[in-house]
mmCIF file with all atom_site columns, C-alpha atoms in Angstrom:
data_model
loop_
_atom_site.group_PDB
_atom_site.id
_atom_site.type_symbol
_atom_site.label_atom_id
_atom_site.label_alt_id
_atom_site.label_comp_id
_atom_site.label_asym_id
_atom_site.label_entity_id
_atom_site.label_seq_id
_atom_site.pdbx_PDB_ins_code
_atom_site.Cartn_x
_atom_site.Cartn_y
_atom_site.Cartn_z
_atom_site.occupancy
_atom_site.B_iso_or_equiv
_atom_site.pdbx_formal_charge
_atom_site.auth_seq_id
_atom_site.auth_comp_id
_atom_site.auth_asym_id
_atom_site.auth_atom_id
_atom_site.pdbx_PDB_model_num
ATOM 1  C CA . PHE Y 1 1  ? -6.067  -18.594 -5.618  1.00 78.00 ? 12  PHE Y CA 1
ATOM 2  C CA . TYR Y 1 2  ? -4.624  -16.263 -2.518  1.00 83.00 ? 13  TYR Y CA 1
ATOM 3  C CA . TRP Y 1 3  ? -6.363  -18.223 0.206   1.00 88.00 ? 14  TRP Y CA 1
ATOM 4  C CA . GLY Y 1 4  ? -4.534  -21.486 -1.049  1.00 90.00 ? 15  GLY Y CA 1
ATOM 5  C CA . TRP Y 1 5  ? -0.975  -19.124 -0.404  1.00 89.00 ? 16  TRP Y CA 1
ATOM 6  C CA . TRP Y 1 6  ? -1.173  -18.586 2.684   1.00 86.00 ? 17  TRP Y CA 1
ATOM 7  C CA . ILE Y 1 7  ? -2.546  -22.150 3.494   1.00 92.00 ? 18  ILE Y CA 1
ATOM 8  C CA . ALA Y 1 8  ? 0.188   -23.366 1.473   1.00 94.00 ? 19  ALA Y CA 1
ATOM 9  C CA . TRP Y 1 9  ? 2.658   -21.847 3.075   1.00 92.00 ? 20  TRP Y CA 1
ATOM 10 C CA . SER Y 1 10 ? 0.862   -20.873 6.527   1.00 92.00 ? 21  SER Y CA 1
ATOM 11 C CA . PRO Y 1 11 ? 3.194   -24.882 8.317   1.00 93.00 ? 22  PRO Y CA 1
ATOM 12 C CA . PHE Y 1 12 ? 6.141   -23.458 7.147   1.00 94.00 ? 23  PHE Y CA 1
ATOM 13 C CA . VAL Y 1 13 ? 5.497   -19.456 8.746   1.00 89.00 ? 24  VAL Y CA 1
ATOM 14 C CA . GLY Y 1 14 ? 4.529   -20.830 11.896  1.00 89.00 ? 25  GLY Y CA 1
ATOM 15 C CA . THR Y 1 15 ? 7.806   -23.069 11.229  1.00 92.00 ? 26  THR Y CA 1
ATOM 16 C CA . PHE Y 1 16 ? 10.296  -20.847 11.087  1.00 89.00 ? 27  PHE Y CA 1
ATOM 17 C CA . ILE Y 1 17 ? 8.684   -18.346 14.092  1.00 85.00 ? 28  ILE Y CA 1
ATOM 18 C CA . ALA Y 1 18 ? 8.185   -21.329 16.041  1.00 87.00 ? 29  ALA Y CA 1
ATOM 19 C CA . GLN Y 1 19 ? 11.199  -21.680 15.870  1.00 89.00 ? 30  GLN Y CA 1
ATOM 20 C CA . ILE Y 1 20 ? 12.994  -18.182 16.251  1.00 85.00 ? 31  ILE Y CA 1
ATOM 21 C CA . SER Y 1 21 ? 10.428  -17.804 19.621  1.00 83.00 ? 32  SER Y CA 1
ATOM 22 C CA . ARG Y 1 22 ? 12.019  -20.305 21.255  1.00 86.00 ? 33  ARG Y CA 1
ATOM 23 C CA . GLY Y 1 23 ? 12.222  -19.867 24.630  1.00 88.00 ? 34  GLY Y CA 1
ATOM 24 C CA . ARG Y 1 24 ? 10.998  -15.897 25.086  1.00 86.00 ? 35  ARG Y CA 1
ATOM 25 C CA . THR Y 1 25 ? 7.217   -15.005 26.607  1.00 89.00 ? 36  THR Y CA 1
ATOM 26 C CA . VAL Y 1 26 ? 3.767   -14.399 25.610  1.00 86.00 ? 37  VAL Y CA 1
ATOM 27 C CA . ARG Y 1 27 ? 4.819   -11.044 25.691  1.00 88.00 ? 38  ARG Y CA 1
ATOM 28 C CA . VAL Y 1 28 ? 7.966   -10.636 23.862  1.00 89.00 ? 39  VAL Y CA 1
ATOM 29 C CA . PHE Y 1 29 ? 6.898   -12.950 21.380  1.00 84.00 ? 40  PHE Y CA 1
ATOM 30 C CA . ILE Y 1 30 ? 3.438   -10.975 20.523  1.00 84.00 ? 41  ILE Y CA 1
ATOM 31 C CA . LEU Y 1 31 ? 5.663   -7.695  20.920  1.00 85.00 ? 42  LEU Y CA 1
ATOM 32 C CA . GLY Y 1 32 ? 8.060   -8.847  18.038  1.00 85.00 ? 43  GLY Y CA 1
ATOM 33 C CA . ASN Y 1 33 ? 5.898   -10.863 15.910  1.00 82.00 ? 44  ASN Y CA 1
ATOM 34 C CA . MET Y 1 34 ? 3.106   -8.918  15.904  1.00 86.00 ? 45  MET Y CA 1
ATOM 35 C CA . MET Y 1 35 ? 3.162   -4.911  16.865  1.00 90.00 ? 46  MET Y CA 1
ATOM 36 C CA . ILE Y 1 36 ? 6.725   -3.483  15.810  1.00 90.00 ? 47  ILE Y CA 1
ATOM 37 C CA . PRO Y 1 37 ? 5.694   -4.745  12.077  1.00 90.00 ? 48  PRO Y CA 1
ATOM 38 C CA . ALA Y 1 38 ? 2.540   -3.088  12.697  1.00 93.00 ? 49  ALA Y CA 1
ATOM 39 C CA . LEU Y 1 39 ? 3.940   -0.404  14.204  1.00 94.00 ? 50  LEU Y CA 1
ATOM 40 C CA . VAL Y 1 40 ? 6.972   -0.666  10.900  1.00 95.00 ? 51  VAL Y CA 1
ATOM 41 C CA . THR Y 1 41 ? 3.914   -0.791  8.206   1.00 95.00 ? 52  THR Y CA 1
ATOM 42 C CA . ALA Y 1 42 ? 1.922   2.013   9.918   1.00 96.00 ? 53  ALA Y CA 1
ATOM 43 C CA . ILE Y 1 43 ? 4.079   4.511   9.277   1.00 96.00 ? 54  ILE Y CA 1
ATOM 44 C CA . TRP Y 1 44 ? 5.739   3.117   6.038   1.00 95.00 ? 55  TRP Y CA 1
ATOM 45 C CA . THR Y 1 45 ? 2.426   3.916   4.835   1.00 94.00 ? 56  THR Y CA 1
ATOM 46 C CA . THR Y 1 46 ? 2.149   7.350   6.875   1.00 93.00 ? 57  THR Y CA 1
ATOM 47 C CA . ILE Y 1 47 ? 5.985   8.639   4.847   1.00 93.00 ? 58  ILE Y CA 1
ATOM 48 C CA . MET Y 1 48 ? 4.517   7.207   1.344   1.00 90.00 ? 59  MET Y CA 1
ATOM 49 C CA . GLY Y 1 49 ? 1.302   9.027   1.926   1.00 88.00 ? 60  GLY Y CA 1
ATOM 50 C CA . GLY Y 1 50 ? 2.508   11.670  3.065   1.00 89.00 ? 61  GLY Y CA 1
ATOM 51 C CA . LEU Y 1 51 ? 4.786   12.683  0.364   1.00 86.00 ? 62  LEU Y CA 1
ATOM 52 C CA . GLY Y 1 52 ? 2.678   11.219  -2.401  1.00 83.00 ? 63  GLY Y CA 1
ATOM 53 C CA . VAL Y 1 53 ? -0.179  13.930  -1.107  1.00 83.00 ? 64  VAL Y CA 1
ATOM 54 C CA . LYS Y 1 54 ? 2.407   15.984  -0.795  1.00 84.00 ? 65  LYS Y CA 1
ATOM 55 C CA . LEU Y 1 55 ? 3.627   15.545  -4.498  1.00 81.00 ? 66  LEU Y CA 1
ATOM 56 C CA . GLU Y 1 56 ? -0.019  15.559  -5.331  1.00 77.00 ? 67  GLU Y CA 1
ATOM 57 C CA . TYR Y 1 57 ? -0.104  19.351  -3.982  1.00 78.00 ? 68  TYR Y CA 1
ATOM 58 C CA . HIS Y 1 58 ? 3.190   20.575  -5.599  1.00 79.00 ? 69  HIS Y CA 1
ATOM 59 C CA . ALA Y 1 59 ? 1.721   19.594  -9.335  1.00 75.00 ? 70  ALA Y CA 1
ATOM 60 C CA . LEU Y 1 60 ? -1.366  22.079  -8.191  1.00 73.00 ? 71  LEU Y CA 1
ATOM 61 C CA . GLU Y 1 61 ? 0.984   24.266  -7.656  1.00 77.00 ? 72  GLU Y CA 1
ATOM 62 C CA . ALA Y 1 62 ? 2.268   24.364  -10.153 1.00 73.00 ? 73  ALA Y CA 1
ATOM 63 C CA . ASN Y 1 63 ? -0.361  23.167  -13.014 1.00 70.00 ? 74  ASN Y CA 1
ATOM 64 C CA . ILE Y 1 64 ? 1.494   20.038  -13.545 1.00 69.00 ? 75  ILE Y CA 1
ATOM 65 C CA . GLY Y 1 65 ? -0.701  17.180  -15.312 1.00 65.00 ? 76  GLY Y CA 1
ATOM 66 C CA . ASN Y 1 66 ? -3.799  19.985  -16.201 1.00 64.00 ? 77  ASN Y CA 1
ATOM 67 C CA . ASP Y 1 67 ? -3.961  18.142  -19.878 1.00 60.00 ? 78  ASP Y CA 1
ATOM 68 C CA . CYS Y 1 68 ? -4.296  14.839  -18.291 1.00 58.00 ? 79  CYS Y CA 1
ATOM 69 C CA . ASP Y 1 69 ? -8.476  15.222  -18.097 1.00 56.00 ? 80  ASP Y CA 1
ATOM 70 C CA . VAL Y 1 70 ? -8.090  16.508  -21.673 1.00 57.00 ? 81  VAL Y CA 1
ATOM 71 C CA . GLY Y 1 71 ? -12.277 15.328  -23.108 1.00 57.00 ? 82  GLY Y CA 1
ATOM 72 C CA . TYR Y 1 72 ? -12.690 14.432  -19.164 1.00 55.00 ? 83  TYR Y CA 1
ATOM 73 C CA . SER Y 1 73 ? -14.089 16.614  -17.802 1.00 53.00 ? 84  SER Y CA 1
ATOM 74 C CA . ASP Y 1 74 ? -17.472 16.271  -18.104 1.00 54.00 ? 85  ASP Y CA 1
ATOM 75 C CA . LYS Y 1 75 ? -17.467 13.261  -15.936 1.00 56.00 ? 86  LYS Y CA 1
ATOM 76 C CA . ILE Y 1 76 ? -17.341 12.672  -12.292 1.00 54.00 ? 87  ILE Y CA 1
ATOM 77 C CA . TYR Y 1 77 ? -14.846 10.864  -10.221 1.00 52.00 ? 88  TYR Y CA 1
ATOM 78 C CA . SER Y 1 78 ? -15.836 9.310   -7.114  1.00 46.00 ? 89  SER Y CA 1
ATOM 79 C CA . ASN Y 1 79 ? -13.874 6.244   -7.169  1.00 51.00 ? 90  ASN Y CA 1
ATOM 80 C CA . GLY Y 1 80 ? -10.334 7.809   -7.454  1.00 52.00 ? 91  GLY Y CA 1
ATOM 81 C CA . THR Y 1 81 ? -9.100  7.026   -9.322  1.00 54.00 ? 92  THR Y CA 1
ATOM 82 C CA . TYR Y 1 82 ? -7.644  10.378  -10.870 1.00 55.00 ? 93  TYR Y CA 1
ATOM 83 C CA . THR Y 1 83 ? -4.983  11.841  -10.368 1.00 59.00 ? 94  THR Y CA 1
ATOM 84 C CA . ARG Y 1 84 ? -2.956  15.059  -10.807 1.00 62.00 ? 95  ARG Y CA 1
ATOM 85 C CA . LEU Y 1 85 ? 0.406   13.366  -12.005 1.00 62.00 ? 96  LEU Y CA 1
ATOM 86 C CA . SER Y 1 86 ? -1.296  9.395   -13.055 1.00 60.00 ? 97  SER Y CA 1
ATOM 87 C CA . TRP Y 1 87 ? -0.698  10.659  -17.169 1.00 56.00 ? 98  TRP Y CA 1
ATOM 88 C CA . ALA Y 1 88 ? -3.481  7.845   -17.127 1.00 56.00 ? 99  ALA Y CA 1
ATOM 89 C CA . TYR Y 1 89 ? -7.244  7.686   -17.711 1.00 58.00 ? 100 TYR Y CA 1
ATOM 90 C CA . PRO Y 1 90 ? -9.340  6.184   -15.280 1.00 55.00 ? 101 PRO Y CA 1
ATOM 91 C CA . GLU Y 1 91 ? -10.117 4.032   -17.560 1.00 60.00 ? 102 GLU Y CA 1
ATOM 92 C CA . GLU Y 1 92 ? -6.905  3.272   -18.164 1.00 59.00 ? 103 GLU Y CA 1
ATOM 93 C CA . GLN Y 1 93 ? -4.965  2.828   -14.214 1.00 51.00 ? 104 GLN Y CA 1
ATOM 94 C CA . LEU Y 1 94 ? -7.564  -0.107  -14.308 1.00 47.00 ? 105 LEU Y CA 1
#
């Protein structure tokens, strides 16, 4: 379904980008439509990821969420789905 959605919307997106890019150079087009959104996304992900890690470390220091793993302490978590602040077991997070 995901690929079908992109195929259905690609003519409209392409037409919109072509209309707003009329009269601009290829350099300005690439910078404005590809580089700036990628940069904004990278900055956003860095900030939000850093805040998430900061929350996890503060929870660790304040002993918040220590009772989340009751009954699950004998298992090994290697897929990254278990966090202190999730308040859900790995099976419930899917």
